[in-house]
GROMACS .gro file of C-alpha atoms in nm:
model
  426
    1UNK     CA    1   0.190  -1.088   3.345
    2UNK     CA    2   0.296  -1.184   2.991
    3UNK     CA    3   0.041  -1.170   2.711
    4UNK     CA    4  -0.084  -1.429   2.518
    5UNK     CA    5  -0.024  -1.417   2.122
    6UNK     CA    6  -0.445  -1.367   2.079
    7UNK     CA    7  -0.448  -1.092   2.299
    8UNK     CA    8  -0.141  -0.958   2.121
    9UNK     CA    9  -0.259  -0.978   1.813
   10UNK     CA   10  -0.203  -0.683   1.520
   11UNK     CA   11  -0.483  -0.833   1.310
   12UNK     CA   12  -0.829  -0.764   1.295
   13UNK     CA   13  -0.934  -1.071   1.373
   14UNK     CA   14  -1.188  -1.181   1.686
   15UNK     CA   15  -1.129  -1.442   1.945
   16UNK     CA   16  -1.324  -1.661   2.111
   17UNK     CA   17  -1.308  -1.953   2.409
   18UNK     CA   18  -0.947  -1.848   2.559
   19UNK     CA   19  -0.799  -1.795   2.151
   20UNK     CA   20  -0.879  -2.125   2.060
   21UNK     CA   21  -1.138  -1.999   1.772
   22UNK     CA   22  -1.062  -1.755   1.569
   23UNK     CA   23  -1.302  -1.531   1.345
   24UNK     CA   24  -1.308  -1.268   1.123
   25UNK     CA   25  -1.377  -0.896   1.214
   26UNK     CA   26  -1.696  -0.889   1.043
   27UNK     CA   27  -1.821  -1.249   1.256
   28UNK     CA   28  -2.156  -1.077   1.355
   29UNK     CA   29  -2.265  -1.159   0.990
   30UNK     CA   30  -2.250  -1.547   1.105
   31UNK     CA   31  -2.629  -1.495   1.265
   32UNK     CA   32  -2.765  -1.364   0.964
   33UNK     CA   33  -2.620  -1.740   0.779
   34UNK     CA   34  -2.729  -1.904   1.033
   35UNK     CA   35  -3.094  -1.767   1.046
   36UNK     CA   36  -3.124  -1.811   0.664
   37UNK     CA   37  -2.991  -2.206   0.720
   38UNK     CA   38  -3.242  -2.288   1.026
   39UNK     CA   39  -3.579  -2.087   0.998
   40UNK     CA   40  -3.659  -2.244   0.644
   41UNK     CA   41  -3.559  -2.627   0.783
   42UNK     CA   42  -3.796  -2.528   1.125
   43UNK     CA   43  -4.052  -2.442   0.845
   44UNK     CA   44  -3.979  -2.748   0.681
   45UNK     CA   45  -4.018  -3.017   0.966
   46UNK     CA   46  -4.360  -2.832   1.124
   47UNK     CA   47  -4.491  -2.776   0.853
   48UNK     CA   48  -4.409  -3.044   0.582
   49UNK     CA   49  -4.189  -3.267   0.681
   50UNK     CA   50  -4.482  -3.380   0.979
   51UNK     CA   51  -4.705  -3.427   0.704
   52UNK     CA   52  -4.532  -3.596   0.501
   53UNK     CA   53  -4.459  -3.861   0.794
   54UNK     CA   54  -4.829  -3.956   0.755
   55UNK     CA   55  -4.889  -4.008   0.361
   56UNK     CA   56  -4.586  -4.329   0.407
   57UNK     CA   57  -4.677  -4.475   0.732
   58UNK     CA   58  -4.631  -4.791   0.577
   59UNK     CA   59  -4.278  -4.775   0.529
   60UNK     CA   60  -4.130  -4.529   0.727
   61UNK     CA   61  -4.095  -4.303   0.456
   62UNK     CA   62  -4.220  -4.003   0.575
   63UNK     CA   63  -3.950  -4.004   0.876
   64UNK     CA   64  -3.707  -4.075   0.719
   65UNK     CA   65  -3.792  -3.735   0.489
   66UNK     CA   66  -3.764  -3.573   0.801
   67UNK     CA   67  -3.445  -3.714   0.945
   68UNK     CA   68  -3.233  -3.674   0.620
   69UNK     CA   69  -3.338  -3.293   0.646
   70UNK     CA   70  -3.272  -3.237   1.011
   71UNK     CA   71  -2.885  -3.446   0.954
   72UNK     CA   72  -2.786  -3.260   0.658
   73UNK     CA   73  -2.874  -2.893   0.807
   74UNK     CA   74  -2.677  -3.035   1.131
   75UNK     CA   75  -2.399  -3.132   0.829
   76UNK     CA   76  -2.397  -2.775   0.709
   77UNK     CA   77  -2.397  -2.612   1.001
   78UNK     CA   78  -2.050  -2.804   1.102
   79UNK     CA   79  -1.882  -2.674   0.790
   80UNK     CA   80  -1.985  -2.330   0.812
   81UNK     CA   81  -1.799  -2.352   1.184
   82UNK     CA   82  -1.515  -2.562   1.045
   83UNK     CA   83  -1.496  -2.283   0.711
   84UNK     CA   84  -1.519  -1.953   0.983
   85UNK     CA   85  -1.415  -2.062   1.303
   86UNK     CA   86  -1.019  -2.178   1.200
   87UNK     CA   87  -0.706  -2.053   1.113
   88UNK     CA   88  -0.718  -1.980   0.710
   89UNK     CA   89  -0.378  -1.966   0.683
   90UNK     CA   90  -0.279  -1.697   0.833
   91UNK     CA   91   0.164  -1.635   0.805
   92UNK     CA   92   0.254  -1.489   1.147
   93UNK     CA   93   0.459  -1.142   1.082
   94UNK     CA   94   0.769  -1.041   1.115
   95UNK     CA   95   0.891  -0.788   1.410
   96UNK     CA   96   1.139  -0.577   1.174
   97UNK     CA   97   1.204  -0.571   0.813
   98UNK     CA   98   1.442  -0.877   0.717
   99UNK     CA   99   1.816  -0.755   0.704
  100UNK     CA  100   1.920  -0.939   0.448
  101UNK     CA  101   1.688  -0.737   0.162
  102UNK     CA  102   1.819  -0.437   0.298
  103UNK     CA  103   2.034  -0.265   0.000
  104UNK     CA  104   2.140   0.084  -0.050
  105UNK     CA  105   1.962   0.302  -0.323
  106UNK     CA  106   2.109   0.631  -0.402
  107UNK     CA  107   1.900   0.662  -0.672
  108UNK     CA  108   1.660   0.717  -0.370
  109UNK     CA  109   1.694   1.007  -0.137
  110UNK     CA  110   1.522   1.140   0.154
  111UNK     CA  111   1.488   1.537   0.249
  112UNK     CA  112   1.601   1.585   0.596
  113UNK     CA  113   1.603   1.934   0.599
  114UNK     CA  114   1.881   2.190   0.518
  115UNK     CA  115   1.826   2.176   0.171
  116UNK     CA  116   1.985   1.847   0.202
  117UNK     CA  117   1.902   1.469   0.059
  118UNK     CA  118   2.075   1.206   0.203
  119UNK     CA  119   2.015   0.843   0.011
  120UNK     CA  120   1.772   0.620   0.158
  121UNK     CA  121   1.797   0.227   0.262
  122UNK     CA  122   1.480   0.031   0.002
  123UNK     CA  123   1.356  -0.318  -0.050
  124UNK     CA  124   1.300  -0.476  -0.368
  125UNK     CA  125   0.941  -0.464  -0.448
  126UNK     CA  126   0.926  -0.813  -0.585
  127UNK     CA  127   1.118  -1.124  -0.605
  128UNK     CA  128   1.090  -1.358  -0.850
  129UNK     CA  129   1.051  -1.768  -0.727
  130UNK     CA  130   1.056  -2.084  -0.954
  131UNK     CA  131   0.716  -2.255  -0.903
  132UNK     CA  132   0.694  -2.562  -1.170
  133UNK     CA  133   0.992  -2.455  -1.362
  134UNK     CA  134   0.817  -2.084  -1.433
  135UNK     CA  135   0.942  -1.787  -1.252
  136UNK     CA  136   0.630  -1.605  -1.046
  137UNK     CA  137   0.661  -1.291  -0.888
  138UNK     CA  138   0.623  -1.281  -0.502
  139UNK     CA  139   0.561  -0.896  -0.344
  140UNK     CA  140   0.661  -0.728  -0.009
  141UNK     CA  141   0.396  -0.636   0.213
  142UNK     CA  142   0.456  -0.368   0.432
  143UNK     CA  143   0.256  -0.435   0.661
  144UNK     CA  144   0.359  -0.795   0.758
  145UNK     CA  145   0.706  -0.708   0.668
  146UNK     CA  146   0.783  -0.991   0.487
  147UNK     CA  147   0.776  -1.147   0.072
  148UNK     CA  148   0.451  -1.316   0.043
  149UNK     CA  149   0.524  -1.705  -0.053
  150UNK     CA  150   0.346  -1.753  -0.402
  151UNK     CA  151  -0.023  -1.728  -0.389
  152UNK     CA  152  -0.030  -1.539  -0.058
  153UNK     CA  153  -0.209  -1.198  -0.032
  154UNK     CA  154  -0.282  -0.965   0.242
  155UNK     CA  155  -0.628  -0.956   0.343
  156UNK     CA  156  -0.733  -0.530   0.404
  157UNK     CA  157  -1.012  -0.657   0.608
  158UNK     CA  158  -0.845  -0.897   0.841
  159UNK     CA  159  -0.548  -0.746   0.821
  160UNK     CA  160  -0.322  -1.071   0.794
  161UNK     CA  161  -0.087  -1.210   0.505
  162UNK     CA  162  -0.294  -1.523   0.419
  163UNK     CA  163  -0.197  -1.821   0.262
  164UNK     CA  164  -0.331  -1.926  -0.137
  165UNK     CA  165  -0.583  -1.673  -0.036
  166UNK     CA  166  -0.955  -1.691  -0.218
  167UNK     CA  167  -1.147  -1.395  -0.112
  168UNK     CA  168  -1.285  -1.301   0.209
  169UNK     CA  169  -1.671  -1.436   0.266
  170UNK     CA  170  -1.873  -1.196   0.474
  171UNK     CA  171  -2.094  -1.455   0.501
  172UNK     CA  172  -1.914  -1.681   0.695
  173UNK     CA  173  -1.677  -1.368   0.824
  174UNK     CA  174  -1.365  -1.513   0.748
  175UNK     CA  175  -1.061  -1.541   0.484
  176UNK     CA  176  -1.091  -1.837   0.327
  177UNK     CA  177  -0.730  -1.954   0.214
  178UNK     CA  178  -0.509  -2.260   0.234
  179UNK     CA  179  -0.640  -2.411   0.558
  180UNK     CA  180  -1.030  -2.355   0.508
  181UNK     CA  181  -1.102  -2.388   0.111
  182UNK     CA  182  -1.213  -2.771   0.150
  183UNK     CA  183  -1.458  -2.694   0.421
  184UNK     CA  184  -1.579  -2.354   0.214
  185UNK     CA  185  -1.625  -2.575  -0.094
  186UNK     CA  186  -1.828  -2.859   0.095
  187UNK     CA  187  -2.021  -2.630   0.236
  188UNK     CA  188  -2.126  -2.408  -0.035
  189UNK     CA  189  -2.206  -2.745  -0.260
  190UNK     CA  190  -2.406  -2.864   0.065
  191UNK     CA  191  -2.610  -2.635   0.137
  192UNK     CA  192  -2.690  -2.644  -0.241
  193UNK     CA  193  -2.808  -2.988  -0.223
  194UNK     CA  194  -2.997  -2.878   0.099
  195UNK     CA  195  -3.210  -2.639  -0.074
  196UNK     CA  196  -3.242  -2.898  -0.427
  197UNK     CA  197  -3.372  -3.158  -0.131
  198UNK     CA  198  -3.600  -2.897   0.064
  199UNK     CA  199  -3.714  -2.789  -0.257
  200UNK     CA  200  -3.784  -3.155  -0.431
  201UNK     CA  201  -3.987  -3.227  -0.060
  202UNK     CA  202  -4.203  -2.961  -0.087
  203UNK     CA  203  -4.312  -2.928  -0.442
  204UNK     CA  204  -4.355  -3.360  -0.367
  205UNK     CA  205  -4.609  -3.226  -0.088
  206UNK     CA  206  -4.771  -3.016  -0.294
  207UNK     CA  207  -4.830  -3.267  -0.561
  208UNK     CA  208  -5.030  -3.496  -0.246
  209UNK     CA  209  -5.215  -3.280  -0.190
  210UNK     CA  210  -5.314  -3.245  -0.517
  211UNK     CA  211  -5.397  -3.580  -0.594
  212UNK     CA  212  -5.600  -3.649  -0.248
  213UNK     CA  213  -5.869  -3.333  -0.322
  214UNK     CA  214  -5.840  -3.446  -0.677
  215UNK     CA  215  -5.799  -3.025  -0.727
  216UNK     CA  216  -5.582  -2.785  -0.882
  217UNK     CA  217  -5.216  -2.657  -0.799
  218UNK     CA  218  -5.390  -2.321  -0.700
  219UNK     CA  219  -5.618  -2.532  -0.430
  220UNK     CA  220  -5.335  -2.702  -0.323
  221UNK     CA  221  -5.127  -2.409  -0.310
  222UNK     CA  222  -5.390  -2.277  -0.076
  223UNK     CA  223  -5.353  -2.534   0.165
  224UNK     CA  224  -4.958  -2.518   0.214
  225UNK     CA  225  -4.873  -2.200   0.225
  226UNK     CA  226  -4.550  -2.285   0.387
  227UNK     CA  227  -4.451  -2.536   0.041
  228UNK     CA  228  -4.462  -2.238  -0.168
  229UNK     CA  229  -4.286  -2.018   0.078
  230UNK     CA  230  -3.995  -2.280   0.073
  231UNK     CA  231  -3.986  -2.355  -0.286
  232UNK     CA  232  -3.970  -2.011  -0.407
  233UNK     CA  233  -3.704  -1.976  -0.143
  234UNK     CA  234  -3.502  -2.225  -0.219
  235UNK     CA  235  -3.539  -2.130  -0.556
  236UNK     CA  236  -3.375  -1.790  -0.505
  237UNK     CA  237  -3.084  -1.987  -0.290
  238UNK     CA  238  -2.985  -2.157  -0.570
  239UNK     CA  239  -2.881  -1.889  -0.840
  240UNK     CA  240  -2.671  -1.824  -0.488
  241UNK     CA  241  -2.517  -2.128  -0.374
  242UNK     CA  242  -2.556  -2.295  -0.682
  243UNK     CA  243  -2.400  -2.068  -0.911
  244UNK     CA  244  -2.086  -2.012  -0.638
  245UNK     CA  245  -2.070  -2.395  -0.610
  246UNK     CA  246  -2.051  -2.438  -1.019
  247UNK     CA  247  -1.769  -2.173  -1.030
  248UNK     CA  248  -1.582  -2.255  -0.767
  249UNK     CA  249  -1.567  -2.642  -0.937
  250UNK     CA  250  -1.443  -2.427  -1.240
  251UNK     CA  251  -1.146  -2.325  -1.031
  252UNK     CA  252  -1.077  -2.616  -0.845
  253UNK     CA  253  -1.040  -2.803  -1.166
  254UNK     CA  254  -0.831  -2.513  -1.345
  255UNK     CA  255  -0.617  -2.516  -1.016
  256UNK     CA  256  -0.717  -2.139  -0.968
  257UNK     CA  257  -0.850  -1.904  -0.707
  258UNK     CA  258  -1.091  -1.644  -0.646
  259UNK     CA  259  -0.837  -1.358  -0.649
  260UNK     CA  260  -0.625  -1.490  -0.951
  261UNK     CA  261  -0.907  -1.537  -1.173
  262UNK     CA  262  -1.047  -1.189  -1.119
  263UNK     CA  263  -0.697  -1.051  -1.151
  264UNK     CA  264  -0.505  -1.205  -1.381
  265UNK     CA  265  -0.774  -1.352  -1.632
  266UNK     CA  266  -0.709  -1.056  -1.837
  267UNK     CA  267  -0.334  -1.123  -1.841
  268UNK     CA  268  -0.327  -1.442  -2.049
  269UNK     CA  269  -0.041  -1.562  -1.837
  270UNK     CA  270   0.038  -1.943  -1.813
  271UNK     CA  271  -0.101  -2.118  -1.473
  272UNK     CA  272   0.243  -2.232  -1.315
  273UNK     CA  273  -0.006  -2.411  -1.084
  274UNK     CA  274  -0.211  -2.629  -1.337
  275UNK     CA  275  -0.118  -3.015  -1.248
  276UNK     CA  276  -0.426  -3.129  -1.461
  277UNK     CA  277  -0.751  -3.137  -1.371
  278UNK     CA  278  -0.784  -3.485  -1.149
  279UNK     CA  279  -0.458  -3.392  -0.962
  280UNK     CA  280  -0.603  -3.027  -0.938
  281UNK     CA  281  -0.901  -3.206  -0.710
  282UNK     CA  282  -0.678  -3.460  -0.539
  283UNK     CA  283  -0.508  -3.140  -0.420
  284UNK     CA  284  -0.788  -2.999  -0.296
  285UNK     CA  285  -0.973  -3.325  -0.161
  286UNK     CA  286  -0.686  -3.560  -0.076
  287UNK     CA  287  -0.426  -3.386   0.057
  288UNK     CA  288  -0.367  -3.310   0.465
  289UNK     CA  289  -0.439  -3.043   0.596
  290UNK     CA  290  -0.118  -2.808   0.706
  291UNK     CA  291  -0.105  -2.716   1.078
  292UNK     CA  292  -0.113  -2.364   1.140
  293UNK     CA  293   0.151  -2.140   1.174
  294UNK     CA  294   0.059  -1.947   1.470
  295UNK     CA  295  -0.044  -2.056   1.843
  296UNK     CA  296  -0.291  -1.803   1.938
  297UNK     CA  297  -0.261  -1.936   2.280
  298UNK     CA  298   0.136  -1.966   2.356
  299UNK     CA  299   0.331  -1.661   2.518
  300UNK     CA  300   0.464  -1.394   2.367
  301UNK     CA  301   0.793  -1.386   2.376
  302UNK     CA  302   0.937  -1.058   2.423
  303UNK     CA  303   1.212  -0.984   2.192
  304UNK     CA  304   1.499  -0.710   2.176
  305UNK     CA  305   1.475  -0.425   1.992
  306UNK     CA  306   1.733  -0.406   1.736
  307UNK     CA  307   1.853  -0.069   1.537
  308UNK     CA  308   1.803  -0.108   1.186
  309UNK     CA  309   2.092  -0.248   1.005
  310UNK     CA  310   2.366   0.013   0.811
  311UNK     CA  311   2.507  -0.059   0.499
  312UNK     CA  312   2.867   0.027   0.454
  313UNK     CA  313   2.951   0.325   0.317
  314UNK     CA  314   2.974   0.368  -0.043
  315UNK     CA  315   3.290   0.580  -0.205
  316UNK     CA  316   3.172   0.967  -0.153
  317UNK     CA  317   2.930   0.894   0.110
  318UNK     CA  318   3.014   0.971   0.481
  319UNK     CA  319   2.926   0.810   0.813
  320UNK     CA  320   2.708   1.119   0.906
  321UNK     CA  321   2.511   1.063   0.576
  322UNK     CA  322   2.414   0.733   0.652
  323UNK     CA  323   2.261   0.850   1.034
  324UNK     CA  324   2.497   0.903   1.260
  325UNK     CA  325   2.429   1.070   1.578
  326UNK     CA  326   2.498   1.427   1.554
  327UNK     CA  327   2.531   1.501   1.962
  328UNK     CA  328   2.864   1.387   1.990
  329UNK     CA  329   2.959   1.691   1.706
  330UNK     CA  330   2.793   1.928   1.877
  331UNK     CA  331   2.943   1.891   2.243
  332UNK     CA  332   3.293   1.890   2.122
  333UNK     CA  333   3.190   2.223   1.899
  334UNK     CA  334   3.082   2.364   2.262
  335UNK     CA  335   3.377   2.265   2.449
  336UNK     CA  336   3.621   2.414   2.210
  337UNK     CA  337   3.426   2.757   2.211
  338UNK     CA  338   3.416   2.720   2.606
  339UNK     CA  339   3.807   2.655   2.644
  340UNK     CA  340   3.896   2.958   2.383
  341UNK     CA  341   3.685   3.177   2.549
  342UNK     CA  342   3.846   3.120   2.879
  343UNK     CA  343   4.148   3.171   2.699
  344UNK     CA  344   4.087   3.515   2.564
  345UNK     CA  345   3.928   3.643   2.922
  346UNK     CA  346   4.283   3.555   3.096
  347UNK     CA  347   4.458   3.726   2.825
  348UNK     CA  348   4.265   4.034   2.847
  349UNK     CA  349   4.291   4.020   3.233
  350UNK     CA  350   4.687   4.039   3.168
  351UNK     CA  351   4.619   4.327   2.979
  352UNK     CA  352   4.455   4.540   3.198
  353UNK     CA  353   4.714   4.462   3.443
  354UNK     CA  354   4.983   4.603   3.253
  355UNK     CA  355   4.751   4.906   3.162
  356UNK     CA  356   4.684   4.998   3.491
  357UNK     CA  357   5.074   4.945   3.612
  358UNK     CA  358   5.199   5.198   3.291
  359UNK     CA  359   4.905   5.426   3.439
  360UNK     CA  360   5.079   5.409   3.777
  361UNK     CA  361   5.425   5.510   3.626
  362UNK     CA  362   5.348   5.760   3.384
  363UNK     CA  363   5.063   5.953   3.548
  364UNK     CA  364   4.858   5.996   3.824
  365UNK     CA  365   4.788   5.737   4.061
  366UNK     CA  366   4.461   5.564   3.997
  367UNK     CA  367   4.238   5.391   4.233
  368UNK     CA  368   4.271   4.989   4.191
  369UNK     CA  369   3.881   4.958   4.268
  370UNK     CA  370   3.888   5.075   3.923
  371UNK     CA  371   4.029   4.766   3.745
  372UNK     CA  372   3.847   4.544   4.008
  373UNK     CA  373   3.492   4.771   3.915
  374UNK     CA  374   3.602   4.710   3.509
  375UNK     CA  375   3.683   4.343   3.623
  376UNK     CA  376   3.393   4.244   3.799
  377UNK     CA  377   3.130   4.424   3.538
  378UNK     CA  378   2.885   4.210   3.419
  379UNK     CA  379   3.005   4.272   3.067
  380UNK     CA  380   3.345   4.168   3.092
  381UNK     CA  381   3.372   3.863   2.847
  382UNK     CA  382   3.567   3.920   2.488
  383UNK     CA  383   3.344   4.003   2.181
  384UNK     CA  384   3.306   3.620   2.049
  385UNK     CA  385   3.170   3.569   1.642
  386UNK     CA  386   2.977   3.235   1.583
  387UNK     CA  387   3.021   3.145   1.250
  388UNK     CA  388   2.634   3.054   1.146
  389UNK     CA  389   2.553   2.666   1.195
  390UNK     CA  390   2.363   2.470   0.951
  391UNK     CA  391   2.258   2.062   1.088
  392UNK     CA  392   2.176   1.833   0.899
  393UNK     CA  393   2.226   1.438   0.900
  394UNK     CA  394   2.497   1.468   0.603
  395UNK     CA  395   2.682   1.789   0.721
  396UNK     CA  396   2.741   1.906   1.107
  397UNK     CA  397   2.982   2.225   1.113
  398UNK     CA  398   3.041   2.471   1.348
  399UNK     CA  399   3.345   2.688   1.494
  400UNK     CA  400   3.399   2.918   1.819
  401UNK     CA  401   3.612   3.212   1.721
  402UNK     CA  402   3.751   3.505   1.902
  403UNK     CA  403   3.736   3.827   1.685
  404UNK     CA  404   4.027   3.970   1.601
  405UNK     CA  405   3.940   4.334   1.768
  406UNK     CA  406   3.983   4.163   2.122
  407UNK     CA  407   4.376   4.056   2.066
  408UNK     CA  408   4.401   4.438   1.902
  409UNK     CA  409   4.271   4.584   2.171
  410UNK     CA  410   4.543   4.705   2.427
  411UNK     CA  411   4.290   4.909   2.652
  412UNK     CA  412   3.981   4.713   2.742
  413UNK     CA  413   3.705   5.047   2.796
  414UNK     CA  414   3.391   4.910   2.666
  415UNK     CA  415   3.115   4.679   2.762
  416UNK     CA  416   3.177   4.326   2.657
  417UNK     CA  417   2.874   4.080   2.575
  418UNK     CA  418   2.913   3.692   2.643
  419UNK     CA  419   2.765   3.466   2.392
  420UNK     CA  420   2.583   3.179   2.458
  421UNK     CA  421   2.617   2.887   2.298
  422UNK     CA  422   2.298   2.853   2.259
  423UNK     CA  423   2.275   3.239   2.103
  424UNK     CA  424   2.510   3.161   1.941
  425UNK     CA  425   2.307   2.868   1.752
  426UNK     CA  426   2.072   3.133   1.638
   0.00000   0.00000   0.00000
């Protein structure tokens, strides 16, 4: 049964609901957001929003204290999912290297063995692209084999090629890039209003109660424990979500991100992305979201593997040095030692023939069980030499010879030793 893409997926990312949500790999850390966004606002309503319903029964003051907390934590809570559970941008990769970078670098080489380097196919590192009339650099990732469009960076914890990528939040476990920046922004500068408004509630609770006992802030203190729990709290939150949401409106209206400004500030280079700062938020703000490239839920499609493209061979450089298959060398080595030796045992054959008739004619009679016992010995191929074989992808040689001796030889007496090929190899 074929695969679906999310189930096929090279990234490190985690799937939920059939692929239709996608996290990060780190989306346990959600919970731990999540508990720090409800447990203070549960504090909250039990223990000051209900009282404040009381002090402005009049006007229906107090509830609506309590419903403005209880919609904007439901507010927050629906961009932290839109922020972690969606695409962030993510380019789909690329199955095999694209041809058409391929180029051939013999300033490059690559030991094969032998003592031999054979040059070796590269890509160029970096291209350069025209963004607002000012060249920018794009890279090759290796790992998404493909040039990252301008902006684009490879996330090493998700493990994807992401689109005007920020930084990856571990607090909301996900990349946050092209498709998911709006939704990170509104929800960092919401749940900094959040904690202004829980904060504002509660120190305006603890001021009640310190005009109805007509007491101190220590006595009052006393009595609402939870108030000073929540302001001091809150407090904390906001050198947090504050100081990320002040920044972040730093680079919105600079036309930055995360990743640039950490590292290229010290570069000095001119922002080919800078439209001004009110077009720099309409950007951000105003614009439609892109559909995503990838549907985690479609089929994959199975695709044929293709050999990686040759170049043509340069002047001085053989088809064997650019990777041919050396197999084809090697059996027609072995068939040309095979036929020669053949060759060489009928001639010696013929020439124990005519030994053994001269024997016949010019002395005494000999048995012919004695050819047929020299014949049929074990040992009765020629002496064969193997010339020593080095392989290697830029030189295959190798030659079958018969020694010289064996033609010489008129009387065949001694032992003869066949040589594999495969000895002869050695």
């Amino acid at each position: 049964m074929a695969k679906r893409v999310y189930e096929a997926w090279k990234g490190s990312n985690k799937f939920i609901l059939g692929g239709r949500l996608i996290f990060g790999p780190d989306a346990r850390s959600l919970l731990v957001t999540l508990l720090l966004i409800i447990v203070p606002i549960v504090i909250f309503c039990v223990f000051v929003a209900r009282h404040l319903r009381h002090e402005f029964l009049n006007n229906n003051v107090g509830y609506a204290i309590l419903v403005v907390a209880i919609v904007f934590t439901i507010f927050v809570l629906v961009l932290l999912f839109l922020t972690s559970a969606r695409d962030p941008g993510i380019i789909p990769r690329n199955s095999h290297p694209p041809e058409e970078e391929f180029r051939y670098d013999s300033s490059v080489s690559v030991d094969v063995g032998g003592g031999r380097q054979t040059p070796s196919l590269q890509f160029p590192r970096t291209k350069e692209v025209l963004v607002n009339g000012l060249p920018v650099r794009v890279k090759y990732c290796d790992t998404c084999m493909l040039y990252r469009p301008p902006r684009c960076s490879h996330c090493s914890i998700c493990n994807n090629c992401v689109e005007r990528f920020d930084h990856h939040c571990p607090w909301v476990g996900q990349c946050i890039g092209l498709r998911n920046y709006r939704y990170f922004f509104m929800f960092v500068s919401s749940a900094t209003l959040l904690c202004i408004y829980i904060f504002a509630m509660s120190a305006l609770y603890i001021k009640i109660l310190m005009v109805d006992d007509q007491g101190t802030v220590w006595r009052a203190m006393k009595e609402s424990p939870a108030s000073v729990i929540l302001m001091a709290y809150c407090f904390i939150s906001l050198w947090f979500v504050g100081g990320l949401t002040g920044f972040h409106l730093y680079l919105i209206g600079t036309n930055q991100t995360t990743y640039e400004n950490f590292r290229y500030r010290a570069d000095n280079r001119i922002n080919a992305y800078d439209g001004g700062c009110l077009d720099n938020f309409r950007e951000v703000f105003c614009t439609q979201v892109k559909p995503s490239k990838n549907n985690f839920r479609a089929f994959v499609q199975e695709e044929a593997q293709r050999p990686p493209p040759s170049p043509a061979p340069r002047e001085g450089v053989s088809a064997d040095d650019l990777g041919a298959d050396p197999r084809p060398k090697v059996e027609d080595d072995l068939e040309i030692g095979e036929d020669l030796l053949k060759i060489s045992q009928r001639r010696n054959i013929d020439e124990i023939d005519e030994d053994i008739r001269s024997r016949g004619s010019n002395g005494p009679p000999h048995n012919t069980s004695d050819a047929d016992s020299v014949l049929g010995s074990d040992h009765r191929a020629p002496t064969i030499r193997a010339d020593a074989r080095h392989s290697s992808w830029g030189r295959r040689s190798g030659s079958w010879e018969i020694a010289p001796d064996v033609f010489a030889n008129s009387n065949v007496t001694e032992s003869r030793s066949y040589v594999t090929p495969k000895e002869a190899r050695q």
